[in-house]
Coordinates of C-alpha atoms in Angstrom, one line a residue:
X13 CA 9.4 13.4 -8.9
X14 CA 6.0 14.9 -9.0
X15 CA 6.2 18.6 -9.0
X16 CA 2.4 19.3 -9.6
X17 CA 1.9 17.6 -6.1
X18 CA 4.5 19.5 -4.6
X19 CA 2.8 23.0 -5.9
X20 CA -0.7 21.6 -4.6
X21 CA 1.1 20.7 -1.1
X22 CA 2.7 24.6 -1.0
X23 CA -0.8 25.9 -2.3
X24 CA -1.9 24.5 1.2
X25 CA 0.8 25.2 3.3
X26 CA 0.2 29.1 1.8
X27 CA -3.7 28.7 2.9
X28 CA -2.5 27.3 6.3
X29 CA 0.7 30.1 6.7
X30 CA 3.0 27.2 7.0
X31 CA 6.3 28.0 6.5
X32 CA 8.0 24.4 5.8
X33 CA 6.1 20.6 6.0
X34 CA 8.5 17.7 6.9
X35 CA 7.8 14.7 5.2
X36 CA 9.2 11.6 7.1
X37 CA 7.1 8.5 5.4
X38 CA 9.3 6.8 3.0
X39 CA 6.4 5.9 0.5
X40 CA 5.3 9.8 0.6
X41 CA 8.7 10.6 0.0
X42 CA 8.8 8.6 -3.0
X43 CA 5.6 9.9 -3.9
X44 CA 6.7 13.5 -3.8
X45 CA 10.2 13.2 -5.0
X46 CA 10.6 10.2 -7.2
X47 CA 13.3 8.6 -4.8
X48 CA 12.7 5.3 -3.4
X49 CA 14.0 4.2 -0.3
X50 CA 14.1 2.2 2.9
X51 CA 16.1 3.9 5.3
X52 CA 15.7 1.6 8.2
X53 CA 16.7 3.4 11.6
X54 CA 18.4 6.1 9.6
X55 CA 16.8 9.6 8.9
X56 CA 15.3 10.0 5.4
X57 CA 13.3 13.3 5.2
X58 CA 11.7 15.4 2.5
X59 CA 11.6 18.9 3.3
X60 CA 9.1 21.2 1.5
X61 CA 9.5 24.9 2.5
X62 CA 7.1 27.7 1.2
X63 CA 9.5 30.2 0.1
X64 CA 12.6 28.3 -0.8
X65 CA 13.5 25.3 -2.7
X66 CA 12.9 21.9 -1.4
X67 CA 15.6 19.5 -0.5
X68 CA 16.1 15.8 0.3
X69 CA 17.7 14.6 3.5
X70 CA 19.4 11.4 3.1
X71 CA 21.8 9.0 4.6
X72 CA 25.5 10.0 3.5
X73 CA 25.5 6.4 1.3
X74 CA 22.5 7.2 -0.3
X75 CA 23.0 10.4 -1.6
X76 CA 24.3 9.3 -5.3
X77 CA 21.3 7.5 -5.3
X78 CA 19.0 10.3 -4.5
X79 CA 20.6 12.7 -7.1
X80 CA 20.4 10.1 -9.8
X81 CA 16.7 9.6 -9.2
X82 CA 14.1 11.9 -10.6
X83 CA 14.6 14.6 -7.9
X84 CA 15.9 17.8 -9.2
X85 CA 16.7 19.8 -6.3
X86 CA 19.3 19.4 -3.7
X87 CA 20.3 16.6 -1.5
X88 CA 22.0 16.6 1.4
X89 CA 23.5 13.3 3.5
X90 CA 25.2 12.8 6.9
X91 CA 27.7 10.0 7.9
X92 CA 26.6 7.8 11.0
X93 CA 29.5 9.6 13.2
X94 CA 27.1 12.7 12.4
X95 CA 23.8 13.9 14.5
X96 CA 21.3 14.4 11.9
X97 CA 19.2 16.5 13.2
X98 CA 21.7 19.4 14.1
X99 CA 22.3 19.1 10.1
X100 CA 19.1 19.4 9.7
X101 CA 18.4 22.5 11.4
X102 CA 21.6 24.0 10.4
X103 CA 20.0 23.8 6.7
X104 CA 16.5 25.2 7.8
X105 CA 17.8 28.1 9.8
X106 CA 19.6 29.2 7.2
X107 CA 17.1 30.5 5.5
X108 CA 15.6 31.8 9.0
X109 CA 13.4 29.8 11.5
X110 CA 10.3 28.6 10.4
X111 CA 7.4 29.9 12.7
X112 CA 5.0 26.7 11.6
X113 CA 6.2 23.6 10.9
X114 CA 3.6 20.5 9.7
X115 CA 4.3 16.9 10.2
X116 CA 2.8 13.6 9.3
X117 CA 1.7 13.0 13.0
X118 CA 0.6 9.6 11.2
X119 CA 4.3 8.5 10.6
X120 CA 6.7 10.5 12.8
X121 CA 7.8 9.0 16.1
X122 CA 7.6 10.5 19.4
X123 CA 11.4 10.7 19.7
X124 CA 11.8 12.3 16.6
X125 CA 8.8 14.5 17.4
X126 CA 10.7 15.7 20.5
X127 CA 14.0 16.3 19.0
X128 CA 12.5 18.6 15.9
X129 CA 11.0 20.5 19.2
X130 CA 14.5 20.5 20.5
X131 CA 16.1 21.8 17.5
X132 CA 12.9 24.4 17.0
X133 CA 11.5 25.2 20.5
X134 CA 9.7 28.3 18.7
X135 CA 8.0 26.8 16.0
X136 CA 4.3 25.7 15.8
X137 CA 3.7 22.2 15.1
X138 CA 0.4 21.6 15.1
X139 CA -0.7 21.3 11.6
X140 CA -0.5 17.4 10.3
X141 CA -0.3 16.8 6.9
X142 CA -0.8 13.3 6.4
X143 CA -4.8 14.0 5.5
X144 CA -3.5 16.5 2.9
X145 CA -1.2 14.0 1.6
X146 CA -4.3 11.5 1.6
X147 CA -6.2 13.9 -0.6
X148 CA -3.5 14.3 -3.2
X149 CA -3.0 10.8 -3.6
X150 CA -6.7 10.0 -3.7
X151 CA -7.1 10.6 -7.6
X152 CA -4.4 9.0 -9.7
X153 CA -3.0 10.4 -13.2
X154 CA -3.4 8.7 -16.4
X155 CA 0.6 7.7 -16.1
X156 CA 0.1 6.0 -12.2
X157 CA -3.1 4.2 -13.4
X158 CA -1.0 2.6 -16.0
X159 CA 1.7 1.9 -13.8
X160 CA -0.6 0.3 -11.6
X161 CA -2.0 -1.7 -14.4
X162 CA 1.6 -3.5 -15.1
X163 CA 1.9 -3.8 -11.3
X164 CA -0.9 -6.0 -11.4
X165 CA 0.2 -7.9 -14.7
X166 CA 3.2 -9.0 -12.2
X167 CA 0.8 -10.0 -10.0
X168 CA -0.8 -12.0 -12.2
X169 CA 2.7 -13.7 -13.1
X170 CA 3.3 -14.1 -9.2
X171 CA -0.1 -15.9 -9.3
X172 CA 0.7 -18.2 -12.7
X173 CA 3.7 -19.6 -10.6
X174 CA 2.3 -20.2 -7.3
X175 CA -0.1 -22.1 -9.2
X176 CA 2.1 -24.1 -10.8
X177 CA 4.2 -24.9 -7.7
X178 CA 1.2 -26.1 -5.7
X179 CA 1.6 -30.2 -5.5
X180 CA 0.8 -32.4 -2.5
X181 CA 3.4 -32.5 0.0
X182 CA 4.5 -28.8 -1.1
X183 CA 4.9 -26.8 2.1
X184 CA 3.8 -23.0 2.3
X185 CA 7.2 -21.4 2.6
X186 CA 8.4 -23.6 -0.5
X187 CA 5.8 -22.2 -2.7
X188 CA 6.0 -18.7 -1.4
X189 CA 9.7 -18.9 -1.9
X190 CA 9.5 -20.4 -5.8
X191 CA 7.2 -17.3 -6.4
X192 CA 10.0 -14.3 -5.1
X193 CA 12.7 -16.3 -6.6
X194 CA 11.0 -16.5 -10.6
X195 CA 10.2 -13.0 -9.8
X196 CA 13.3 -11.7 -9.1
X197 CA 14.9 -13.7 -11.8
X198 CA 12.7 -11.6 -14.4
X199 CA 13.6 -8.3 -12.6
X200 CA 11.3 -7.6 -10.0
X201 CA 13.3 -6.2 -7.1
X202 CA 10.6 -6.2 -4.3
X203 CA 7.4 -7.7 -3.6
X204 CA 4.9 -4.7 -1.8
X205 CA 4.3 -6.4 1.2
X206 CA 5.1 -10.3 2.6
X207 CA 3.8 -12.6 0.5
X208 CA 1.2 -15.0 1.9
X209 CA 0.5 -18.6 1.2
X210 CA -1.5 -20.3 3.4
X211 CA -3.2 -23.9 2.9
X212 CA -5.8 -25.7 4.8
X213 CA -7.2 -24.4 7.8
X214 CA -4.7 -21.9 7.8
X215 CA -6.1 -19.9 5.4
X216 CA -8.9 -19.1 7.9
X217 CA -6.3 -16.5 9.5
X218 CA -6.4 -13.6 7.6
X219 CA -3.2 -12.3 8.1
X220 CA -1.5 -15.6 8.9
X221 CA 2.3 -16.7 8.7
X222 CA 3.4 -19.1 6.0
X223 CA 5.2 -21.8 7.7
X224 CA 5.8 -25.6 7.1
X225 CA 2.3 -26.9 6.5
X226 CA 2.4 -29.0 3.2
X227 CA -0.5 -29.0 0.7
X228 CA -2.6 -32.1 1.4
X229 CA -5.8 -33.1 -1.3
X230 CA -8.7 -31.2 -1.1
X231 CA -6.7 -28.4 0.7
X232 CA -7.7 -24.6 -0.2
X233 CA -4.3 -22.5 -0.7
X234 CA -4.9 -18.9 -0.3
X235 CA -2.2 -16.7 -2.4
X236 CA -2.3 -12.6 -1.1
X237 CA 0.7 -11.1 -2.9
X238 CA 1.8 -8.0 -5.1
X239 CA 4.7 -6.4 -6.1
X240 CA 6.6 -3.0 -6.5
X241 CA 6.6 -1.9 -10.2
X242 CA 8.2 1.6 -10.8
X243 CA 7.4 2.8 -7.2
X244 CA 3.8 1.4 -7.5
X245 CA 2.2 -1.8 -5.9
X246 CA 0.0 -4.1 -6.8
X247 CA -2.2 -6.6 -4.2
X248 CA -4.2 -9.3 -4.8
X249 CA -5.9 -12.5 -3.4
X250 CA -6.7 -15.7 -5.3
X251 CA -8.0 -18.9 -3.2
X252 CA -7.6 -22.3 -5.2
X253 CA -8.4 -25.7 -4.6
X254 CA -6.1 -28.5 -4.5
X255 CA -7.8 -31.9 -5.8
X256 CA -11.7 -31.6 -5.8
X257 CA -13.1 -29.6 -2.7
X258 CA -15.8 -30.5 -0.2
X259 CA -19.1 -29.1 -1.0
X260 CA -18.9 -27.0 2.2
X261 CA -15.7 -25.4 0.7
X262 CA -17.6 -24.7 -2.3
X263 CA -20.5 -23.1 -0.5
X264 CA -18.0 -21.0 1.2
X265 CA -16.0 -19.9 -2.1
X266 CA -19.2 -19.4 -4.1
X267 CA -20.7 -17.0 -1.5
X268 CA -17.4 -14.9 -1.0
X269 CA -17.3 -14.7 -5.1
X270 CA -20.7 -13.2 -5.4
X271 CA -20.1 -10.7 -2.7
X272 CA -16.7 -9.6 -4.5
X273 CA -18.3 -9.7 -7.8
X274 CA -21.3 -7.6 -6.6
X275 CA -19.1 -5.1 -5.0
X276 CA -16.8 -4.8 -8.2
X277 CA -20.1 -4.1 -10.2
X278 CA -21.1 -1.5 -7.7
X279 CA -18.0 0.5 -8.2
X280 CA -18.8 3.9 -10.0
X281 CA -18.6 7.6 -9.5
X282 CA -21.3 8.7 -7.1
X283 CA -21.5 5.5 -4.3
X284 CA -19.8 5.8 -1.0
X285 CA -16.8 4.1 0.4
X286 CA -19.5 2.6 3.1
X287 CA -22.1 1.8 0.8
X288 CA -19.7 -0.8 -1.2
X289 CA -18.7 -2.8 1.9
X290 CA -22.4 -3.0 3.2
X291 CA -23.1 -4.2 -0.4
X292 CA -20.4 -7.3 0.3
X293 CA -21.3 -7.8 3.5
X294 CA -24.8 -7.7 3.1
X295 CA -24.2 -10.7 0.6
X296 CA -22.0 -12.5 3.4
X297 CA -24.5 -12.1 6.3
X298 CA -27.4 -12.8 3.9
X299 CA -25.7 -16.4 4.2
X300 CA -25.4 -16.5 7.7
X301 CA -21.4 -16.3 7.7
X302 CA -21.2 -12.4 8.5
X303 CA -19.4 -12.8 11.9
X304 CA -16.7 -14.6 9.9
X305 CA -16.1 -11.7 7.5
X306 CA -14.1 -10.0 9.9
X307 CA -12.0 -6.9 8.1
X308 CA -13.0 -4.1 6.3
X309 CA -13.9 -4.5 2.4
X310 CA -10.9 -2.5 0.9
X311 CA -8.2 0.2 1.0
X312 CA -6.6 3.0 -1.3
X313 CA -3.2 1.7 -2.8
X314 CA -0.5 3.5 -5.2
X315 CA 3.0 4.2 -3.8
X316 CA 2.1 2.3 -0.8
X317 CA 0.0 -0.9 -0.3
X318 CA -2.5 0.5 1.9
X319 CA -3.7 3.8 1.4
X320 CA -6.7 6.2 1.8
X321 CA -9.5 5.6 1.8
X322 CA -10.6 2.7 3.9
X323 CA -13.8 0.9 2.4
X324 CA -15.9 0.2 5.8
X325 CA -19.2 0.4 6.9
X326 CA -20.1 4.3 7.8
X327 CA -17.6 6.0 5.8
X328 CA -19.6 8.6 3.6
X329 CA -16.5 8.9 0.9
X330 CA -17.7 9.7 -2.4
X331 CA -16.1 7.7 -5.0
X332 CA -14.6 9.7 -7.8
X333 CA -13.2 8.5 -11.2
X334 CA -9.2 7.8 -10.5
X335 CA -9.7 6.6 -7.2
X336 CA -7.6 3.4 -6.9
X337 CA -8.6 0.7 -4.1
X338 CA -9.2 -2.8 -3.2
X339 CA -12.3 -5.1 -3.3
X340 CA -11.5 -8.2 -0.9
X341 CA -14.5 -9.7 0.8
X342 CA -13.5 -13.2 2.7
X343 CA -15.1 -15.8 5.1
X344 CA -12.6 -17.0 7.7
X345 CA -14.0 -19.9 9.8
X346 CA -11.1 -21.1 12.3
X347 CA -10.7 -24.9 12.0
X348 CA -12.3 -25.3 8.9
X349 CA -11.7 -22.7 6.1
X350 CA -10.7 -19.5 5.0
X351 CA -11.5 -18.0 1.6
X352 CA -10.2 -14.2 0.3
X353 CA -11.1 -13.0 -3.5
X354 CA -9.0 -9.8 -3.7
X355 CA -8.7 -7.4 -6.8
X356 CA -7.2 -3.9 -6.7
X357 CA -8.7 -1.4 -9.5
X358 CA -9.0 2.1 -10.8
X359 CA -12.6 3.8 -11.1
X360 CA -13.7 5.0 -14.5
X361 CA -16.2 7.4 -15.7
X362 CA -19.4 4.5 -15.6
X363 CA -17.4 1.4 -13.2
X364 CA -14.3 0.2 -13.0
X365 CA -11.0 -1.9 -14.2
X366 CA -9.2 -4.2 -12.4
X367 CA -5.6 -3.9 -12.3
X368 CA -5.1 -7.8 -12.1
X369 CA -6.9 -10.4 -14.2
X370 CA -6.6 -14.1 -12.9
X371 CA -9.8 -15.9 -13.1
X372 CA -11.8 -15.7 -10.1
X373 CA -14.0 -19.0 -10.6
X374 CA -12.9 -21.8 -8.3
X375 CA -9.6 -23.2 -9.9
X376 CA -9.1 -26.7 -9.2
X377 CA -5.6 -28.1 -9.6
X378 CA -4.5 -31.4 -10.0

């Protein structure tokens, strides 16, 4: 549970004369409450009141787990046979009708927003709390960075498992399954996103779907993966070669590596997010492959794998010590080759430190 961040949110609420904040994103709920859950279609909510104690609202089957988490305030539940919104309205209205309710407009579905308006027809829903939460998450504490470092250590373990599973004829899904199986045996419950193992020309799809394609000699194999450790995510990408790659493959790899290293070297307080993207993109463009780097340079990371900020050309956000984000340039030439190299990092007073330590020089597996 993060009482300090709850207090900071309440200060914003007081400044904006907001009576109640409804948090619906499971990652943000975990950030404030310490309770992690994927409610699927059920309602999971955190309500923070300006003048009353906050409470968690969960499916009945999760109440005990929520109470046994680090959350110290009330937890209320509902049965599948009950209307959760009626119960929510009863819990809130017993302390008076809120005039102003802030919501996460980036996470709230239209259907649930309409239900809120139905049960609180007199309330003002104009305030969007998402940007405020993003700012609260932006600068990580020493404890958060320590947890992210451990999550990064496990991502390195996952890469090591994956590299050992690469052999001629091994299918993408088989390598992926070996990684996740071995991690679960060692106590890792969840990946931070769907693991990617892409071989050959499949690597030219930045968010491809691993399937039955088998590793062949001279293929590149792209690994993009991360784990959840104590509620915090890791995210890393490495591209390795099986047997000796071609000169063209080596050229593409060396360009991406140069872009990644130059951007990493440039990370320090005072530079902007857009400038970092420009540095990496400038390297790739200078070699004539700019059109094949078709995504942003990076994204924030914390309790969710994609957080604020976005490292993209034109973003004038000034980088500060304690920010955590990815640096992940890539070149994707359809039908030929795909290479991405990614580390997530935290900004120090004079530079940065990566959460993942797996070498970035081209690894050739035999």
